[in-house]
Coordinates of C-alpha atoms and ligand atoms in Angstrom, one line a residue:
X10 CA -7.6 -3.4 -66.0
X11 CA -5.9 -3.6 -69.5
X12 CA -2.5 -3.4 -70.8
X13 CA -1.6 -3.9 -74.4
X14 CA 2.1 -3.9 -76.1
X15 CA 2.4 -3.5 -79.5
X16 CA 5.5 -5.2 -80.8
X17 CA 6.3 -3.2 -84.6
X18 CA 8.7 -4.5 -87.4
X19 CA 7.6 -2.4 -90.3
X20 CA 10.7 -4.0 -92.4
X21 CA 9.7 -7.9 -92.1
X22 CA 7.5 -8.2 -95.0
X23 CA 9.2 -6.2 -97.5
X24 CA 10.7 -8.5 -100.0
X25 CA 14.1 -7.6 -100.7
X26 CA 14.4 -5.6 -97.0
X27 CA 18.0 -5.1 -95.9
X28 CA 17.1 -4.4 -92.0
X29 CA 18.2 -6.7 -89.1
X30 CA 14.6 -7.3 -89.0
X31 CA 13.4 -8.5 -92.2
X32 CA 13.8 -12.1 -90.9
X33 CA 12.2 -11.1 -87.2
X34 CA 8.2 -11.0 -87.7
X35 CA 6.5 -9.1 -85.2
X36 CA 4.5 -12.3 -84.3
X37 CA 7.8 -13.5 -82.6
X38 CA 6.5 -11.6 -79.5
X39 CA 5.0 -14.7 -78.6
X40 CA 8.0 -16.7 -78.1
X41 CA 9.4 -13.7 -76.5
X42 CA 6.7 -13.8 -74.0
X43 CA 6.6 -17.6 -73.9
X44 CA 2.9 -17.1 -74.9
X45 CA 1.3 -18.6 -77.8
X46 CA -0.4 -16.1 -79.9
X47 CA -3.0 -18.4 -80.5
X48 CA -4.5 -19.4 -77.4
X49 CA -5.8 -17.4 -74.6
X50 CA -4.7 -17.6 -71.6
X51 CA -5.6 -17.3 -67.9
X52 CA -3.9 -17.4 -64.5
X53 CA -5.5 -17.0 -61.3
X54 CA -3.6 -14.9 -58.9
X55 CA -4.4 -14.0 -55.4
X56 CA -6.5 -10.8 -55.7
X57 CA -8.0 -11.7 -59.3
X58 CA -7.8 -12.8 -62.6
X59 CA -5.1 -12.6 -65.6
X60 CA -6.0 -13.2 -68.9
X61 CA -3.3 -13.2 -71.8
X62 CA -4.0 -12.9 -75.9
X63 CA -3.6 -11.1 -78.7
X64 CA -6.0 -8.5 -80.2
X65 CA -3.2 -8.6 -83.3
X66 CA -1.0 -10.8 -84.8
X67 CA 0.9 -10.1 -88.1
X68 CA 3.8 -10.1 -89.4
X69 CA 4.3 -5.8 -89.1
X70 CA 2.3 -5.4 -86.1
X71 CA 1.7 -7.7 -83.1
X72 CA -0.1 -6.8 -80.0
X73 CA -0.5 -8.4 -76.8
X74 CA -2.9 -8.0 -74.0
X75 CA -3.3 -8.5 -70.7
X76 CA -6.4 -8.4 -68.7
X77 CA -6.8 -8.5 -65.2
X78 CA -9.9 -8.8 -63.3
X79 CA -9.5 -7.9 -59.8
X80 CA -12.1 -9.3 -57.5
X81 CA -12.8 -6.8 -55.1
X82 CA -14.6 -8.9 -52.4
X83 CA -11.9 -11.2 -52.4
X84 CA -9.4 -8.7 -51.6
X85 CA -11.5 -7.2 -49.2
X86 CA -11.6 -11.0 -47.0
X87 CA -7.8 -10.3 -47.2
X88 CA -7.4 -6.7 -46.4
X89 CA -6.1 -6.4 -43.0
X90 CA -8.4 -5.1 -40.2
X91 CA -7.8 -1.7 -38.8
X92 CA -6.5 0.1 -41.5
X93 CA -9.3 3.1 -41.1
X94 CA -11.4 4.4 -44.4
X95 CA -14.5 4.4 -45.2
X96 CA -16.5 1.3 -43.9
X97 CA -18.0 0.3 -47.5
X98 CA -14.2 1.1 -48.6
X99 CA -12.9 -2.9 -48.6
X100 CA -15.9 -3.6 -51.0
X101 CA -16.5 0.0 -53.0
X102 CA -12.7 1.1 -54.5
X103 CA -11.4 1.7 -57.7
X104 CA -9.0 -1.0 -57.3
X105 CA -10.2 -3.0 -59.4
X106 CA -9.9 -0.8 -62.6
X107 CA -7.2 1.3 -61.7
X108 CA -4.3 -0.4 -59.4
X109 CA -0.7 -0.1 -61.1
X110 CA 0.2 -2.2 -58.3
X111 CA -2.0 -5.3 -59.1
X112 CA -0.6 -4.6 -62.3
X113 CA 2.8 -4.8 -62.2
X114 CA 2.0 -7.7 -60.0
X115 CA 0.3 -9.1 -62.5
X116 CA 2.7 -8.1 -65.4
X117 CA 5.8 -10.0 -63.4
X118 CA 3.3 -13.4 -62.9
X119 CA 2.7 -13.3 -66.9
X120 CA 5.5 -12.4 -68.5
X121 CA 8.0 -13.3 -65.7
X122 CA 10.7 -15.0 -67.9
X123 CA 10.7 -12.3 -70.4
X124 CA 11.5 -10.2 -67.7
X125 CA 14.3 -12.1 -67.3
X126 CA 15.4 -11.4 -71.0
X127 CA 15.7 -15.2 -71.6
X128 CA 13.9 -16.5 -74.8
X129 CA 14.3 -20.1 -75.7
X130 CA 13.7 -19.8 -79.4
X131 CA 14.5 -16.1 -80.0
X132 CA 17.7 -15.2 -77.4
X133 CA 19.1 -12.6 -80.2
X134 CA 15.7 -10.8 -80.6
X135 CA 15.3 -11.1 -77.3
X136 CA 18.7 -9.1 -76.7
X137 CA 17.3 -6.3 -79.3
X138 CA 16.2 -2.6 -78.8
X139 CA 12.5 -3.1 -81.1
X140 CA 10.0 -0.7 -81.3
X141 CA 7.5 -1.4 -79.1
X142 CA 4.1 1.1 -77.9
X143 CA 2.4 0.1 -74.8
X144 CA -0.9 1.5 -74.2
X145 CA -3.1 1.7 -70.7
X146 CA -6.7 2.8 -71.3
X147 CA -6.9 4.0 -67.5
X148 CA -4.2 3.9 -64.3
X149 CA -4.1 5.7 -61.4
X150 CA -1.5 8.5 -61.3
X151 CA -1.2 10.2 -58.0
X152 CA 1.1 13.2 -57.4
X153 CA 2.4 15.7 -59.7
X154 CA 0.8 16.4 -63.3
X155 CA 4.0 15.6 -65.1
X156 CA 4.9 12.7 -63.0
X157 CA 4.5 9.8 -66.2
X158 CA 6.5 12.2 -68.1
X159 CA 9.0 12.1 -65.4
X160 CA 9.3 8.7 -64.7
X161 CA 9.1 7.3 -68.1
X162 CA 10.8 10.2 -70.5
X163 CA 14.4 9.9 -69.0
X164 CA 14.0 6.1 -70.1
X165 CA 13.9 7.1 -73.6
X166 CA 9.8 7.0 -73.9
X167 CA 8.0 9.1 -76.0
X168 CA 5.1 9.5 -73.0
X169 CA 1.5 10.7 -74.3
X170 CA -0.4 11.1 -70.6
X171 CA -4.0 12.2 -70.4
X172 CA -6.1 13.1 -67.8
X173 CA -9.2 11.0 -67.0
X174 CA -12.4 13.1 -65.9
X175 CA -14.3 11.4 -63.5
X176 CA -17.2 12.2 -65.0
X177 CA -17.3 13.6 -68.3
X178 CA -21.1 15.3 -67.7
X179 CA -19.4 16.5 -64.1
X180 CA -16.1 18.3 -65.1
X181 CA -16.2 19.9 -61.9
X182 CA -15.5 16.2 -60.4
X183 CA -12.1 16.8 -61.6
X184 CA -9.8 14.3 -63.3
X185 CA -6.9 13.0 -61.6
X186 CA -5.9 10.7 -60.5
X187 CA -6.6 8.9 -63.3
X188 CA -4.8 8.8 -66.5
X189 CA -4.6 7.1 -70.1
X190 CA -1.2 6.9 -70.8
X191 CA 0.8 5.9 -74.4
X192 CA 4.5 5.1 -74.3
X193 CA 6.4 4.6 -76.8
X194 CA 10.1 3.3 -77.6
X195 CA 13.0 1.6 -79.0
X196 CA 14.0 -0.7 -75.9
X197 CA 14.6 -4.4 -75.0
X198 CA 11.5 -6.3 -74.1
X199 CA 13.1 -7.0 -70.9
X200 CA 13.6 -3.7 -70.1
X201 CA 10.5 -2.3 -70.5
X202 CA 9.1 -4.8 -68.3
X203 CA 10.7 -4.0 -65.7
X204 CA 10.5 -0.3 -66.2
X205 CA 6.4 -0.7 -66.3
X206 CA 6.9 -3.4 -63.4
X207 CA 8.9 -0.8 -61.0
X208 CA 6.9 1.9 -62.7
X209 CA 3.4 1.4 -62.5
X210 CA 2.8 1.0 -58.7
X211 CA 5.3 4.0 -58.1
X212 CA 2.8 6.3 -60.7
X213 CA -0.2 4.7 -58.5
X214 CA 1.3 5.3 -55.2
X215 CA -1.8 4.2 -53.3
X216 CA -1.8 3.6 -49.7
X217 CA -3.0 0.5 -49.5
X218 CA -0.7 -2.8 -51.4
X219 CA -1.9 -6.2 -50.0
X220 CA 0.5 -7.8 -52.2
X221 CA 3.5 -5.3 -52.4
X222 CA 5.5 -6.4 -49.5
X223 CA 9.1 -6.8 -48.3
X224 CA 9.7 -9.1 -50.7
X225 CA 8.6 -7.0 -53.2
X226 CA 10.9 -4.4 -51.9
X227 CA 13.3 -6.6 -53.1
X228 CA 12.8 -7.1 -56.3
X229 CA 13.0 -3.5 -56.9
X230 CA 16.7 -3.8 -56.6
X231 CA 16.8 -6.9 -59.2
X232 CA 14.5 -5.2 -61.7
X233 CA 16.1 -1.5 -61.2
X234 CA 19.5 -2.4 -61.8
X235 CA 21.1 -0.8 -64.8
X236 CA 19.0 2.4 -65.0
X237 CA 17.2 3.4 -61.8
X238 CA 20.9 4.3 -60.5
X239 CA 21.4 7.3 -63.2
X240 CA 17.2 8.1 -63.2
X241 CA 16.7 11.8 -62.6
X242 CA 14.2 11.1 -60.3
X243 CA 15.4 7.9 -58.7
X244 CA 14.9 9.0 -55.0
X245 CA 11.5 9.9 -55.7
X246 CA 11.3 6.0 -57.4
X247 CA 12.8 4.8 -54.9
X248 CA 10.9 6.7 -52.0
X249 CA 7.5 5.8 -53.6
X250 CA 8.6 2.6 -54.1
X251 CA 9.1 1.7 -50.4
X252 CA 6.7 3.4 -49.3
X253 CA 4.4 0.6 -50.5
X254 CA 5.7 -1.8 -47.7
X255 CA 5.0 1.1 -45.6
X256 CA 9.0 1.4 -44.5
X257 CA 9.5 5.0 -45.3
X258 CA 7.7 6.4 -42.9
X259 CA 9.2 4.1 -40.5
X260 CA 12.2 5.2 -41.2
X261 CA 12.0 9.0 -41.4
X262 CA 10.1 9.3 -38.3
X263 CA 13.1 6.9 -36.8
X264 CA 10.5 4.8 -35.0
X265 CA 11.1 1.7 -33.0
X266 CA 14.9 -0.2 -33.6
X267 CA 12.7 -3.4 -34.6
X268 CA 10.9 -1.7 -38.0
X269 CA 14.2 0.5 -38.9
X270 CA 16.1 -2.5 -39.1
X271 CA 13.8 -4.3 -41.0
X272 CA 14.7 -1.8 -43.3
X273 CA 18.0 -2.4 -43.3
X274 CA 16.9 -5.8 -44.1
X275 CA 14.7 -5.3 -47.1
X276 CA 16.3 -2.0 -48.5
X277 CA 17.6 -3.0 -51.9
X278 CA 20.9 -1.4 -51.3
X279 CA 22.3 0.9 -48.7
X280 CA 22.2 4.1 -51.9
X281 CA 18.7 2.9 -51.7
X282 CA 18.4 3.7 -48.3
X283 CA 16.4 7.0 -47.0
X284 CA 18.9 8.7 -45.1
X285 CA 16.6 11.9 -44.3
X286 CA 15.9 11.0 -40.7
X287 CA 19.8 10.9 -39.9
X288 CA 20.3 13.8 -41.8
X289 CA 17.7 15.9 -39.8
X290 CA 19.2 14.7 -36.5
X291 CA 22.6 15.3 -37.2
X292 CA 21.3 19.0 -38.3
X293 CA 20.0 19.6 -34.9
X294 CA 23.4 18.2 -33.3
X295 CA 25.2 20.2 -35.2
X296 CA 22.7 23.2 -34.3
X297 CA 23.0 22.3 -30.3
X298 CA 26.9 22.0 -30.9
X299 CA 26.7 25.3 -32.1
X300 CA 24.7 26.9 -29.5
X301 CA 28.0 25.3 -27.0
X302 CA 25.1 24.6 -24.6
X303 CA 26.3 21.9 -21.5
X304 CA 22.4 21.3 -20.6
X305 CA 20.1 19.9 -23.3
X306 CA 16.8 19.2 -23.2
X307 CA 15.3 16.6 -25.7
X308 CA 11.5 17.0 -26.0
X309 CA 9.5 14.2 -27.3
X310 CA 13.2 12.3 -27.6
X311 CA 11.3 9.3 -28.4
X312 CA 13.7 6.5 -28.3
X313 CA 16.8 8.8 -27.9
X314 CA 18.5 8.2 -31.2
X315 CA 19.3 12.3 -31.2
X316 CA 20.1 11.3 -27.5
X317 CA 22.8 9.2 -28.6
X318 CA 24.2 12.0 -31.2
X319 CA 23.8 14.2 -28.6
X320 CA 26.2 12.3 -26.2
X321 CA 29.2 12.5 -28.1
X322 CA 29.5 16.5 -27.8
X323 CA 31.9 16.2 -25.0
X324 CA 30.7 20.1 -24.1
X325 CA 27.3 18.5 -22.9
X326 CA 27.2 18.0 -19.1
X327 CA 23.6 17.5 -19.0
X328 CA 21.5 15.5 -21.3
X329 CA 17.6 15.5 -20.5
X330 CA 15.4 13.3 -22.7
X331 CA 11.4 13.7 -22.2
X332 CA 8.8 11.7 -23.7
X333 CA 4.9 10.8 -22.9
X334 CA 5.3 7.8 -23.9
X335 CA 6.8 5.4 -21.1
X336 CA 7.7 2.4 -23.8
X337 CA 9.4 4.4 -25.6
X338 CA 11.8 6.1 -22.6
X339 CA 12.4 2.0 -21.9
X340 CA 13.5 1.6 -25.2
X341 CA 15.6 5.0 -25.2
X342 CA 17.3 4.2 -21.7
X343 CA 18.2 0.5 -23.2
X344 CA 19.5 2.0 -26.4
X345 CA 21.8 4.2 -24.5
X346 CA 23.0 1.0 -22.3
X347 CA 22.3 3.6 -19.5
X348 CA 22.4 0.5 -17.0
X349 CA 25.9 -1.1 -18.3
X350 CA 27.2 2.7 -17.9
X351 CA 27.0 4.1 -14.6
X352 CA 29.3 6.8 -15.8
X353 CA 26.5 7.9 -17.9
X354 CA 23.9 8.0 -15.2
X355 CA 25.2 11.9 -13.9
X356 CA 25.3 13.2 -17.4
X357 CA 21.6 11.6 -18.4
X358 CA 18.8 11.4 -17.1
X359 CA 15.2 10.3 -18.7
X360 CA 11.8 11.9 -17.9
X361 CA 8.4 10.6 -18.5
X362 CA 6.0 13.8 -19.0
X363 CA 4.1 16.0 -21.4
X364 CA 4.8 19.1 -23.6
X365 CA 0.6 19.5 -22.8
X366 CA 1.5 20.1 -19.0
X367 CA 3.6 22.3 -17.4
X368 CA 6.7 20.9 -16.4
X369 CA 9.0 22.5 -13.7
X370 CA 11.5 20.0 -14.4
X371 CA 12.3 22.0 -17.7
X372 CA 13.8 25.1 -16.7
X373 CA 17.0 26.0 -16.6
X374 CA 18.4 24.7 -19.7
X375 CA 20.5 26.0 -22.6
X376 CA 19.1 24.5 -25.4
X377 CA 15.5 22.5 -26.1
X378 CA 14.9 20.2 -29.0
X379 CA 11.9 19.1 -30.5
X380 CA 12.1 16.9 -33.4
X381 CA 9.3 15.5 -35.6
X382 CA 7.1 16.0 -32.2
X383 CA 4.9 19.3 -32.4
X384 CA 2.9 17.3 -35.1
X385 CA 1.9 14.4 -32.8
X386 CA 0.3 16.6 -30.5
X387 CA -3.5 17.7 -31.2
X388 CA -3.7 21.1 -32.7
X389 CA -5.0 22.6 -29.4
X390 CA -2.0 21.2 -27.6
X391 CA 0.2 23.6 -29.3
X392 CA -0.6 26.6 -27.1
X393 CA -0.1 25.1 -24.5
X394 CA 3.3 23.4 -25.8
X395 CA 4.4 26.9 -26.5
X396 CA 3.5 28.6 -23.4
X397 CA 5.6 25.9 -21.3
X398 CA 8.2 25.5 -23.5
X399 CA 8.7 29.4 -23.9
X400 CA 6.9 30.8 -21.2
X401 CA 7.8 28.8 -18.8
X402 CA 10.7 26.6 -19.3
X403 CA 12.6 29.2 -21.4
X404 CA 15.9 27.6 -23.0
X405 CA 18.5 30.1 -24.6
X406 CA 18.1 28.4 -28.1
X407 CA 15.1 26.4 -29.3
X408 CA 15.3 23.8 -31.9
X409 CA 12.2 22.9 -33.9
X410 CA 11.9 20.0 -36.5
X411 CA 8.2 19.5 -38.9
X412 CA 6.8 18.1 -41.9
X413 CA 6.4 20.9 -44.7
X414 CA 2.9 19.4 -45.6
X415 CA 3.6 20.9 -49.0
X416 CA 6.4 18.9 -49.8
X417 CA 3.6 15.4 -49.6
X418 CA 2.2 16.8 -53.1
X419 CA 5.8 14.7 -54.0
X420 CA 5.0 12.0 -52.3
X421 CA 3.0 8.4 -53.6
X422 CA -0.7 9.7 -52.5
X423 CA 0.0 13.3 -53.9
X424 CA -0.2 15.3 -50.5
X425 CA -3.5 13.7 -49.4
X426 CA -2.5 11.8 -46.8
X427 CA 0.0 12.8 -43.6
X428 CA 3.2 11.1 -43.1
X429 CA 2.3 9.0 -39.9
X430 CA -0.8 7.9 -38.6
X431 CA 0.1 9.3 -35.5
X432 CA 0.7 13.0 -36.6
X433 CA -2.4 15.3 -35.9
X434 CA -1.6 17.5 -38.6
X435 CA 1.4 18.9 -40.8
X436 CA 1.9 22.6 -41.4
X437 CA 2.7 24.2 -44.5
X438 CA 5.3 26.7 -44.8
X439 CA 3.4 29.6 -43.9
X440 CA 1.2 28.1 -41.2
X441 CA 4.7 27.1 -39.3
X442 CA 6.3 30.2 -40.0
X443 CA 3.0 31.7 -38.2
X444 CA 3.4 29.6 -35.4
X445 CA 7.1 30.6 -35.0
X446 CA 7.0 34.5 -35.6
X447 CA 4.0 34.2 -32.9
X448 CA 6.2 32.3 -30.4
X449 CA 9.1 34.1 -30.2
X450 CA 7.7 37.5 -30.5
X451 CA 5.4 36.6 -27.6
X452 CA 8.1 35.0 -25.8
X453 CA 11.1 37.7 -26.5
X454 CA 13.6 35.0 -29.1
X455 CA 15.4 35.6 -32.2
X456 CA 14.1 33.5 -34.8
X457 CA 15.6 32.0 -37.9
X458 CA 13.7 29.4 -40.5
X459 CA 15.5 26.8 -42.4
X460 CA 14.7 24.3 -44.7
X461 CA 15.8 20.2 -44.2
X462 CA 16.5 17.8 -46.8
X463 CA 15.2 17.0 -50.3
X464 CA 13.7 20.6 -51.6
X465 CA 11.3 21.1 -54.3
X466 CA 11.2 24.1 -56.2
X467 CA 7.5 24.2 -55.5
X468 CA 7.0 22.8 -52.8
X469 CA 9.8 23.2 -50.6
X470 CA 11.8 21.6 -48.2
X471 CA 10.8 17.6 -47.0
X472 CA 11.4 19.3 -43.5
X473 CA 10.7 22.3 -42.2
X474 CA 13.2 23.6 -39.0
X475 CA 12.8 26.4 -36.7
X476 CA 15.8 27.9 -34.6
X477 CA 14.8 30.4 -31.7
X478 CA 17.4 32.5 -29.4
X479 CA 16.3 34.2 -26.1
X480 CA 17.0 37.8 -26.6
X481 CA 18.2 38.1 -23.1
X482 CA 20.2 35.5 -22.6
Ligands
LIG22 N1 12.2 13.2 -31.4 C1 12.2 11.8 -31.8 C2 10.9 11.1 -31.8 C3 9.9 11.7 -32.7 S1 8.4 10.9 -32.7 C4 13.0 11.6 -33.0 O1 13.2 12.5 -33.8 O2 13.4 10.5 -33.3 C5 7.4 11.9 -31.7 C6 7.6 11.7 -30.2 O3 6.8 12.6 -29.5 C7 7.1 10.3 -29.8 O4 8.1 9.7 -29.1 C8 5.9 10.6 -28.9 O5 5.8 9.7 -27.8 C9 6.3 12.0 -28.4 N2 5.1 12.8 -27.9 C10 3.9 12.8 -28.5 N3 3.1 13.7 -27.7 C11 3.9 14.1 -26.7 C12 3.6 15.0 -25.6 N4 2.4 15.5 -25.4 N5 4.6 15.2 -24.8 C13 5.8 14.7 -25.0 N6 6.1 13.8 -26.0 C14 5.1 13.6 -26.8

């Protein structure tokens, strides 16, 4: 993997120049760097080799590279176990010509005290806007076409992206996700470090980041601060960005209390913070509110953080949570300090069961909830899930929550991977609109569609919501 940046001062050789920069020549990109443009250098990092030198060095025009060699096998001894793929995948990936995460890991170990804007010998050019051009024969860009545009234009780059073909003898191979990208600009040094070190592993967006982890998390806050805040796309930065140390997902699905405070922990700043998971569930309070129903059933409650919402509606005199999973009703039932609360005990009650069976403990209730759930059950679960929930259990109002699968085209792997490892699939728009005009025309409801969240003009909502009413209520 290669990066080069060109460092430009046309004016420094021109006798008799009056710019700033006749005094500056290009060549002091060495001391900016704290590299020597006359040795080569080599660092050995975890996951491969870094080599630094300089292809050119003169007084207009000085360009420096890096190198990294990643050592695949290595890595592979280190990649954790379990992780699925393909089983020659540790060994056979394109990590080691493509990662903008080893990269920017990479980038940060070289040039860390430029990134720092410190310069011993040249603090004032270090403190310029110069014109500098950095070139990457070949990263991985996952996600959107115009995504380098998007992340790099609103910094002020002039951004020349182009496809890669996989094959050039096999068009039909395709071409992403693999681009040569040019950018070019008048910007600090330290700056555009740290815009190609927060950057480059958000435009690669793989799955898989040995060496991105909480602590990395972290540094995103140092090295965004002054211009990820008014970036156009920041929560997609930002969402990408996390993803890496795999916390997103945590936190939209609102899994365990353990990993959504670890996010608390690591989350640069609460801004920072994805908030679409509390967002959803007050939506569906404020949709059972709405419906003034005093029995509520939450399906597939989890560990009852909608439970919780739920609990404050003083018009609820009933509050059923249901789960399959027993661990996480233990978890849900401590949450809600059901033990410390006796007074709680006649208005909620927790049941351990299955949207696959049916359930005779569900009938009779005004409103049923199902949020994030239909996707965790196999795809020939959902006939049955809609026969018992509408056939036979038959709330007034039903509340459904889902992933638009559409909307993952935004997200780090460009919509080829689902949101959780435990979801079974993730409908598009249409395919859940299907399923909903089929289930409440069999079952006699009303049915409205809504859209959650972040929406992409293309793509759509992040989450897609369903809200059925019994015709004869
Ligand atoms: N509704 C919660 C949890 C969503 S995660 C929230 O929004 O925070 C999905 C939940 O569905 C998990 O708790 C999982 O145990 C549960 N689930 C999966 N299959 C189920 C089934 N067949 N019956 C009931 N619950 C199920």
């Amino acid at each position: 993997m290669l990066l080069t940046l060109t460092l430009t001062q046309p004016n420094a050789a021109q006798p008799g120049a009056t710019s700033p920069d006749r005094f500056q020549p290009a060549s002091d990109l060495g001391f900016l760097l704290h590299k020597h443009p006359e040795r080569l250098q080599t660092q050995t990092l975890s996951f491969g080799t870094a080599s630094v030198f300089y292809p050119q060095v003169s007084a207009q025009q000085t360009t420096v590279a890096l190198l990294l060699e990643v050592d695949p096998v290595g890595l592979s001894r280190t990649s954790r176990p379990g992780e699925g793929g393909a089983p020659l995948e540790p060994y056979v990936n394109d990590r080691p010509y493509a990662s903008g995460s080893f990269l920017a890991v990479a980038l940060r170990d070289a040039f860390g005290t430029a990134l720092t804007g410190r310069s011993k010998a040249r603090q004032a050019l270090a403190d310029q806007a110069l014109a500098f051009s950095v070139y990457l024969p070949c990263i991985t860009a996952r996600g959107p076409e115009d995504l380098p545009e998007r992340l790099f234009g609103p910094l002020g780059y002039a951004v020349q992206a182009t496809p890669i073909a996989l094959d050039p003898l096999y068009p039909e191979w395709g071409e992403r996700p693999y681009v040569e990208l040019k950018l070019s600009g008048q910007m600090r040094l330290r700056d555009l470090l740290a815009h190609l070190y927060v950057l480059l592993p958000v435009l690669d967006g793989g799955k898989r980041h040995y060496y991105l982890n909480d602590a990395e998390v972290d540094k995103l806050a140092r090295h965004s601060a002054g211009w990820l805040d008014t970036h156009p796309e920041r929560d997609l930065i930002t969402r990408r960005y996390l993803r890496f140390a795999a916390l997103v997902r945590q936190a939209e699905e609102g899994f365990s209390q353990s990993n959504s405070s670890e996010l608390e922990q690591t989350a640069p700043s609460a801004s920072l913070r994805p908030r679409l998971h509390d967002e959803r569930l007050r939506w569906v309070a404020d949709q059972v509110a709405a419906s003034g129903a005093a029995q509520v059933l939450d399906l597939g409650c989890g560990e009852g953080k909608l439970l919780r919402l739920l609990l404050e509606l003083g018009q609820i005199r009933q509050l059923v949570g249901m789960d399959v999973s027993a661990r996480a009703l233990e978890i849900a039932a401590r949450r809600l300090n059901l033990r410390e609360r006796p007074e709680l005990a006649a208005r909620v009650q927790l049941l351990h069961g299955s949207l696959s069976y049916p359930d005779s403990r569900l009938k009779g209730f005004g409103v049923a909830t199902l949020v994030e759930v239909i996707e965790h059950l196999e795809p020939h679960q959902i006939g049955p899930l809609t026969q018992h929930v509408f056939g036979d259990a038959q709330p007034r109002t039903v509340i459904v929550t889902t992933p638009n699968r559409e909307y993952n085209a935004v997200f780090a792997d460009g919509g080829q991977d689902m949101r959780h490892p435990d979801h079974r699939f993730e409908w598009t728009r249409a395919e859940f609109a299907a399923w909903a005009e089929a289930a409440a025309q069999t079952h006699g409801y009303a049915l409205t569609l809504h859209g959650l969240g972040d929406t992409h003009p293309d793509y759509g909502p992040i989450t897609q919501a369903a809200v059925f009413v019994r015709h004869n209520g």
